[in-house]
Amino acid sequence: METLKINGVEKEFAAGIPATVVELLKQLDIEAATVVAEIDGQIVEQAKFDQAALRKGQSIELIRFVPGG
Amino acid sequence: MVSINEKLQCGVVGIAGLGGLGSTVAVALTRAGVGKLIIVDFDHVDKSNLSRQQYFTDQIGKTKVEALTENLQRINSDVEVIGYQQRLNAGSVPEIFADADVIAECFDKAEEKRMIVETVLSRMDKPIVVTVSGLAGYGNSNTIQTRRISKRLILVGDGKSGIDSCKVLTASRVGIAACHQANAIIEVLIDEINK
């Protein structure tokens, strides 16, 4: 089974891992407007979420921002 | 051997937003002896801010930059404070914080938080960014955590308590998050930046 490590936890994708960050966020039902994404420690700019190809075994950090400061 | 005080004295910290987080981070870093702070906020002190932000009744109406600069210099006259009264965007962040070793993301809106973290990590080479998500509400002190996400990104908060869902910001819980932020910054200045 293909996996990605998402926020430190291994997640299995029975139908194969999503092709891009946009697809991953859709599957996880996460709103892209308030997320910072890193792949293997490298920032992915929001404008490139639809181009950033994912490969099995990568480590993804998704930081979801909620308001307040 | 460089002393801890000397390491903090040569530290440069940018603070983006001077509300409950930013004003409290600034006070903690000033008391700790950090040498230079670059503080940025477009807003003025409002009576409603006094419930949790580090301003006084006689400062209502002043710019937050001016009021906080006064307060920091009353705490420690050696601190160098560079203030910018303006809104930050992806274009101005790298310029304004060019000298910073660490940047504290202290904004209110989720989209602006995202913007500054992305900008620091994608358009700047040096600074570490310490950001916060999830500090609203009251109680639950121990759900606020500090997590190292990657080399230049540190995340504070419980990850879920927004002002939209929790309705209230308390000086105590915002203060916990702000002091997590300040504590992470001090640790980085001592152990990584000026090691």
mmCIF file of C-alpha atoms in Angstrom:
data_model
loop_
_atom_site.group_PDB
_atom_site.id
_atom_site.type_symbol
_atom_site.label_atom_id
_atom_site.label_comp_id
_atom_site.label_asym_id
_atom_site.label_seq_id
_atom_site.Cartn_x
_atom_site.Cartn_y
_atom_site.Cartn_z
ATOM 1 C CA MET A 1 0.000 0.000 0.000
ATOM 2 C CA GLU A 2 1.285 3.476 -0.867
ATOM 3 C CA THR A 3 1.769 5.782 2.088
ATOM 4 C CA LEU A 4 2.573 9.390 2.915
ATOM 5 C CA LYS A 5 3.645 10.594 6.327
ATOM 6 C CA ILE A 6 1.263 13.437 7.151
ATOM 7 C CA ASN A 7 2.077 15.567 10.209
ATOM 8 C CA GLY A 8 4.209 12.736 11.522
ATOM 9 C CA VAL A 9 1.623 9.971 11.048
ATOM 10 C CA GLU A 10 1.792 7.328 8.290
ATOM 11 C CA LYS A 11 -1.352 7.397 6.146
ATOM 12 C CA GLU A 12 -2.216 4.680 3.636
ATOM 13 C CA PHE A 13 -3.871 5.429 0.300
ATOM 14 C CA ALA A 14 -5.609 2.312 -1.015
ATOM 15 C CA ALA A 15 -6.152 3.838 -4.461
ATOM 16 C CA GLY A 16 -2.639 5.287 -4.714
ATOM 17 C CA ILE A 17 -1.380 8.563 -3.279
ATOM 18 C CA PRO A 18 -2.941 11.807 -4.536
ATOM 19 C CA ALA A 19 -1.104 13.359 -7.495
ATOM 20 C CA THR A 20 -0.632 16.856 -6.062
ATOM 21 C CA VAL A 21 -0.970 18.902 -2.867
ATOM 22 C CA VAL A 22 -4.341 20.208 -4.123
ATOM 23 C CA GLU A 23 -5.615 16.637 -4.523
ATOM 24 C CA LEU A 24 -4.323 15.703 -1.076
ATOM 25 C CA LEU A 25 -6.078 18.679 0.565
ATOM 26 C CA LYS A 26 -9.305 17.749 -1.247
ATOM 27 C CA GLN A 27 -9.134 14.172 0.012
ATOM 28 C CA LEU A 28 -8.484 15.384 3.562
ATOM 29 C CA ASP A 29 -11.213 18.049 3.245
ATOM 30 C CA ILE A 30 -8.818 20.871 4.174
ATOM 31 C CA GLU A 31 -9.332 24.438 2.951
ATOM 32 C CA ALA A 32 -6.218 25.470 0.982
ATOM 33 C CA ALA A 33 -6.563 29.208 1.757
ATOM 34 C CA THR A 34 -5.278 28.882 5.318
ATOM 35 C CA VAL A 35 -2.697 26.097 4.982
ATOM 36 C CA VAL A 36 1.081 26.096 4.768
ATOM 37 C CA ALA A 37 2.485 22.905 3.226
ATOM 38 C CA GLU A 38 5.968 21.462 3.426
ATOM 39 C CA ILE A 39 7.196 18.399 1.557
ATOM 40 C CA ASP A 40 10.252 16.767 3.127
ATOM 41 C CA GLY A 41 11.016 20.013 4.943
ATOM 42 C CA GLN A 42 10.698 22.240 1.871
ATOM 43 C CA ILE A 43 7.984 24.891 1.644
ATOM 44 C CA VAL A 44 5.502 24.613 -1.210
ATOM 45 C CA GLU A 45 3.988 27.968 -2.145
ATOM 46 C CA GLN A 46 0.206 28.015 -2.199
ATOM 47 C CA ALA A 47 0.235 29.168 -5.839
ATOM 48 C CA LYS A 48 2.040 25.909 -6.704
ATOM 49 C CA PHE A 49 -0.193 23.498 -4.766
ATOM 50 C CA ASP A 50 -1.633 22.228 -8.068
ATOM 51 C CA GLN A 51 1.821 21.635 -9.564
ATOM 52 C CA ALA A 52 3.555 20.091 -6.550
ATOM 53 C CA ALA A 53 3.683 16.365 -7.414
ATOM 54 C CA LEU A 54 3.607 13.907 -4.530
ATOM 55 C CA ARG A 55 5.604 10.669 -4.377
ATOM 56 C CA LYS A 56 5.021 7.748 -2.054
ATOM 57 C CA GLY A 57 6.997 7.807 1.160
ATOM 58 C CA GLN A 58 7.272 11.589 1.358
ATOM 59 C CA SER A 59 6.817 13.409 4.618
ATOM 60 C CA ILE A 60 4.180 16.149 4.395
ATOM 61 C CA GLU A 61 3.513 18.840 6.991
ATOM 62 C CA LEU A 62 0.187 20.649 6.701
ATOM 63 C CA ILE A 63 -0.103 23.619 9.048
ATOM 64 C CA ARG A 64 -3.686 24.769 9.371
ATOM 65 C CA PHE A 65 -4.168 28.291 10.640
ATOM 66 C CA VAL A 66 -7.115 29.370 12.746
ATOM 67 C CA PRO A 67 -7.645 33.076 13.553
ATOM 68 C CA GLY A 68 -6.570 34.763 16.773
ATOM 69 C CA GLY A 69 -3.555 36.738 17.850
ATOM 70 C CA MET B 1 32.935 31.486 25.709
ATOM 71 C CA VAL B 2 30.039 33.782 24.822
ATOM 72 C CA SER B 3 27.613 34.226 27.716
ATOM 73 C CA ILE B 4 23.867 33.740 27.390
ATOM 74 C CA ASN B 5 23.331 37.455 27.986
ATOM 75 C CA GLU B 6 25.729 38.307 25.157
ATOM 76 C CA LYS B 7 23.964 35.890 22.796
ATOM 77 C CA LEU B 8 20.619 37.514 23.537
ATOM 78 C CA GLN B 9 22.114 41.005 23.310
ATOM 79 C CA CYS B 10 23.203 40.400 19.696
ATOM 80 C CA GLY B 11 19.864 38.815 18.721
ATOM 81 C CA VAL B 12 17.567 40.544 16.214
ATOM 82 C CA VAL B 13 13.888 39.567 16.319
ATOM 83 C CA GLY B 14 11.099 40.698 13.991
ATOM 84 C CA ILE B 15 7.569 40.869 15.392
ATOM 85 C CA ALA B 16 4.721 40.945 12.860
ATOM 86 C CA GLY B 17 1.581 42.216 14.577
ATOM 87 C CA LEU B 18 1.444 43.899 17.995
ATOM 88 C CA GLY B 19 -1.759 42.519 19.488
ATOM 89 C CA GLY B 20 -2.104 39.999 22.302
ATOM 90 C CA LEU B 21 0.696 37.838 20.957
ATOM 91 C CA GLY B 22 3.101 40.426 19.567
ATOM 92 C CA SER B 23 3.001 42.931 22.425
ATOM 93 C CA THR B 24 3.528 40.148 24.979
ATOM 94 C CA VAL B 25 6.347 38.536 22.988
ATOM 95 C CA ALA B 26 8.030 41.958 22.764
ATOM 96 C CA VAL B 27 7.819 42.529 26.527
ATOM 97 C CA ALA B 28 9.225 39.066 27.297
ATOM 98 C CA LEU B 29 12.121 39.465 24.847
ATOM 99 C CA THR B 30 12.904 42.964 26.143
ATOM 100 C CA ARG B 31 12.987 41.756 29.738
ATOM 101 C CA ALA B 32 15.199 38.853 28.675
ATOM 102 C CA GLY B 33 17.684 41.292 27.136
ATOM 103 C CA VAL B 34 17.290 40.662 23.404
ATOM 104 C CA GLY B 35 19.217 43.484 21.735
ATOM 105 C CA LYS B 36 17.078 44.556 18.796
ATOM 106 C CA LEU B 37 13.398 44.264 17.935
ATOM 107 C CA ILE B 38 11.791 45.150 14.597
ATOM 108 C CA ILE B 39 8.104 45.720 15.410
ATOM 109 C CA VAL B 40 5.336 46.152 12.816
ATOM 110 C CA ASP B 41 1.620 46.966 13.102
ATOM 111 C CA PHE B 42 -0.714 49.301 11.175
ATOM 112 C CA ASP B 43 -3.179 49.793 14.025
ATOM 113 C CA HIS B 44 -3.857 52.127 16.960
ATOM 114 C CA VAL B 45 -4.427 51.207 20.606
ATOM 115 C CA ASP B 46 -8.143 50.722 21.316
ATOM 116 C CA LYS B 47 -9.836 50.395 24.707
ATOM 117 C CA SER B 48 -10.853 46.811 23.808
ATOM 118 C CA ASN B 49 -7.178 45.853 23.427
ATOM 119 C CA LEU B 50 -6.439 46.436 27.113
ATOM 120 C CA SER B 51 -8.048 43.112 28.112
ATOM 121 C CA ARG B 52 -4.963 41.250 26.918
ATOM 122 C CA GLN B 53 -2.428 43.496 25.179
ATOM 123 C CA GLN B 54 0.525 45.268 26.791
ATOM 124 C CA TYR B 55 -0.769 48.859 26.615
ATOM 125 C CA PHE B 56 -2.182 51.333 29.136
ATOM 126 C CA THR B 57 -5.357 53.433 29.350
ATOM 127 C CA ASP B 58 -3.452 56.659 28.711
ATOM 128 C CA GLN B 59 -2.147 55.206 25.416
ATOM 129 C CA ILE B 60 -5.563 54.737 23.772
ATOM 130 C CA GLY B 61 -5.460 56.339 20.316
ATOM 131 C CA LYS B 62 -1.670 56.159 19.929
ATOM 132 C CA THR B 63 -0.223 53.899 17.265
ATOM 133 C CA LYS B 64 0.658 50.494 18.676
ATOM 134 C CA VAL B 65 4.184 50.966 17.371
ATOM 135 C CA GLU B 66 4.623 54.213 19.313
ATOM 136 C CA ALA B 67 2.926 52.961 22.487
ATOM 137 C CA LEU B 68 4.838 49.669 22.585
ATOM 138 C CA THR B 69 8.159 51.368 21.870
ATOM 139 C CA GLU B 70 7.579 53.627 24.894
ATOM 140 C CA ASN B 71 6.689 50.678 27.106
ATOM 141 C CA LEU B 72 9.654 48.561 26.004
ATOM 142 C CA GLN B 73 12.081 51.408 26.618
ATOM 143 C CA ARG B 74 10.627 51.947 30.074
ATOM 144 C CA ILE B 75 11.393 48.273 30.784
ATOM 145 C CA ASN B 76 14.903 48.286 29.349
ATOM 146 C CA SER B 77 16.416 51.460 27.950
ATOM 147 C CA ASP B 78 19.132 49.432 26.192
ATOM 148 C CA VAL B 79 16.726 47.673 23.797
ATOM 149 C CA GLU B 80 16.878 48.968 20.226
ATOM 150 C CA VAL B 81 13.387 49.167 18.754
ATOM 151 C CA ILE B 82 12.803 49.735 15.043
ATOM 152 C CA GLY B 83 9.095 50.398 14.392
ATOM 153 C CA TYR B 84 7.049 50.338 11.207
ATOM 154 C CA GLN B 85 3.450 51.521 11.252
ATOM 155 C CA GLN B 86 2.130 49.719 8.192
ATOM 156 C CA ARG B 87 0.412 46.601 6.901
ATOM 157 C CA LEU B 88 2.768 43.811 5.878
ATOM 158 C CA ASN B 89 2.490 41.900 2.627
ATOM 159 C CA ALA B 90 4.546 39.307 0.774
ATOM 160 C CA GLY B 91 6.518 42.089 -0.914
ATOM 161 C CA SER B 92 7.469 44.038 2.221
ATOM 162 C CA VAL B 93 8.189 41.178 4.643
ATOM 163 C CA PRO B 94 11.654 40.278 3.250
ATOM 164 C CA GLU B 95 12.675 43.945 3.176
ATOM 165 C CA ILE B 96 11.493 44.969 6.631
ATOM 166 C CA PHE B 97 12.794 41.845 8.360
ATOM 167 C CA ALA B 98 16.017 41.544 6.327
ATOM 168 C CA ASP B 99 18.203 41.713 9.478
ATOM 169 C CA ALA B 100 16.094 39.411 11.641
ATOM 170 C CA ASP B 101 17.451 36.153 13.058
ATOM 171 C CA VAL B 102 13.950 35.073 14.045
ATOM 172 C CA ILE B 103 10.487 36.340 13.063
ATOM 173 C CA ALA B 104 7.487 36.023 15.369
ATOM 174 C CA GLU B 105 4.221 35.679 13.427
ATOM 175 C CA CYS B 106 1.706 37.441 15.680
ATOM 176 C CA PHE B 107 -1.143 38.241 13.311
ATOM 177 C CA ASP B 108 -4.828 37.705 13.918
ATOM 178 C CA LYS B 109 -6.231 36.578 10.561
ATOM 179 C CA ALA B 110 -5.561 33.010 9.386
ATOM 180 C CA GLU B 111 -4.806 34.092 5.826
ATOM 181 C CA GLU B 112 -2.228 36.650 7.005
ATOM 182 C CA LYS B 113 -0.580 34.063 9.243
ATOM 183 C CA ARG B 114 -0.279 31.775 6.247
ATOM 184 C CA MET B 115 1.099 34.595 4.096
ATOM 185 C CA ILE B 116 3.932 35.529 6.418
ATOM 186 C CA VAL B 117 5.028 31.942 7.096
ATOM 187 C CA GLU B 118 5.049 31.124 3.396
ATOM 188 C CA THR B 119 6.901 34.354 2.585
ATOM 189 C CA VAL B 120 9.626 33.858 5.173
ATOM 190 C CA LEU B 121 10.202 30.238 4.122
ATOM 191 C CA SER B 122 10.060 30.783 0.369
ATOM 192 C CA ARG B 123 11.566 34.254 -0.129
ATOM 193 C CA MET B 124 14.098 34.561 2.695
ATOM 194 C CA ASP B 125 17.128 32.376 3.373
ATOM 195 C CA LYS B 126 18.012 33.005 6.963
ATOM 196 C CA PRO B 127 15.318 33.671 9.549
ATOM 197 C CA ILE B 128 13.468 31.071 11.566
ATOM 198 C CA VAL B 129 9.735 31.804 11.845
ATOM 199 C CA VAL B 130 7.795 31.076 15.042
ATOM 200 C CA THR B 131 4.074 31.012 14.290
ATOM 201 C CA VAL B 132 0.874 30.413 16.279
ATOM 202 C CA SER B 133 -2.357 28.595 15.466
ATOM 203 C CA GLY B 134 -4.952 27.911 18.158
ATOM 204 C CA LEU B 135 -4.885 30.157 21.247
ATOM 205 C CA ALA B 136 -8.462 31.366 21.721
ATOM 206 C CA GLY B 137 -10.762 30.457 24.591
ATOM 207 C CA TYR B 138 -9.884 29.864 28.231
ATOM 208 C CA GLY B 139 -8.498 27.052 30.381
ATOM 209 C CA ASN B 140 -6.813 24.018 28.791
ATOM 210 C CA SER B 141 -3.364 25.459 29.415
ATOM 211 C CA ASN B 142 -1.555 22.249 28.585
ATOM 212 C CA THR B 143 -3.024 21.776 25.119
ATOM 213 C CA ILE B 144 -0.908 24.685 23.887
ATOM 214 C CA GLN B 145 2.329 23.185 22.648
ATOM 215 C CA THR B 146 5.506 24.158 20.816
ATOM 216 C CA ARG B 147 6.452 21.923 17.876
ATOM 217 C CA ARG B 148 9.469 22.090 15.582
ATOM 218 C CA ILE B 149 8.057 21.473 12.116
ATOM 219 C CA SER B 150 11.272 21.885 10.137
ATOM 220 C CA LYS B 151 14.635 23.667 10.203
ATOM 221 C CA ARG B 152 13.139 27.163 9.952
ATOM 222 C CA LEU B 153 9.578 26.644 11.192
ATOM 223 C CA ILE B 154 8.337 26.382 14.765
ATOM 224 C CA LEU B 155 4.596 26.095 15.498
ATOM 225 C CA VAL B 156 2.890 27.068 18.767
ATOM 226 C CA GLY B 157 -0.750 26.489 19.732
ATOM 227 C CA ASP B 158 -3.383 23.787 20.075
ATOM 228 C CA GLY B 159 -4.027 23.811 16.316
ATOM 229 C CA LYS B 160 -7.781 24.261 16.573
ATOM 230 C CA SER B 161 -9.025 26.995 18.950
ATOM 231 C CA GLY B 162 -9.786 29.957 16.688
ATOM 232 C CA ILE B 163 -11.519 33.166 17.737
ATOM 233 C CA ASP B 164 -14.285 32.200 15.280
ATOM 234 C CA SER B 165 -15.200 29.019 17.199
ATOM 235 C CA CYS B 166 -14.141 29.968 20.750
ATOM 236 C CA LYS B 167 -15.656 33.497 20.774
ATOM 237 C CA VAL B 168 -13.254 34.862 23.395
ATOM 238 C CA LEU B 169 -9.592 35.770 23.718
ATOM 239 C CA THR B 170 -8.227 35.801 27.265
ATOM 240 C CA ALA B 171 -5.051 37.497 28.455
ATOM 241 C CA SER B 172 -4.126 34.249 30.186
ATOM 242 C CA ARG B 173 -4.424 31.831 27.253
ATOM 243 C CA VAL B 174 -3.086 34.254 24.624
ATOM 244 C CA GLY B 175 -0.305 34.957 27.111
ATOM 245 C CA ILE B 176 0.569 31.264 27.374
ATOM 246 C CA ALA B 177 0.905 31.070 23.587
ATOM 247 C CA ALA B 178 2.923 34.307 23.461
ATOM 248 C CA CYS B 179 5.318 33.066 26.128
ATOM 249 C CA HIS B 180 5.700 29.742 24.289
ATOM 250 C CA GLN B 181 6.673 31.870 21.294
ATOM 251 C CA ALA B 182 9.102 34.046 23.261
ATOM 252 C CA ASN B 183 10.606 30.990 24.940
ATOM 253 C CA ALA B 184 11.179 29.262 21.586
ATOM 254 C CA ILE B 185 12.793 32.434 20.227
ATOM 255 C CA ILE B 186 15.128 32.729 23.199
ATOM 256 C CA GLU B 187 16.088 29.055 22.864
ATOM 257 C CA VAL B 188 16.862 29.482 19.172
ATOM 258 C CA LEU B 189 18.916 32.642 19.763
ATOM 259 C CA ILE B 190 21.010 30.931 22.413
ATOM 260 C CA ASP B 191 21.398 27.423 20.948
ATOM 261 C CA GLU B 192 21.312 27.968 17.178
ATOM 262 C CA ILE B 193 21.779 31.528 15.969
ATOM 263 C CA ASN B 194 24.612 32.642 18.199
ATOM 264 C CA LYS B 195 25.995 29.285 19.296
#
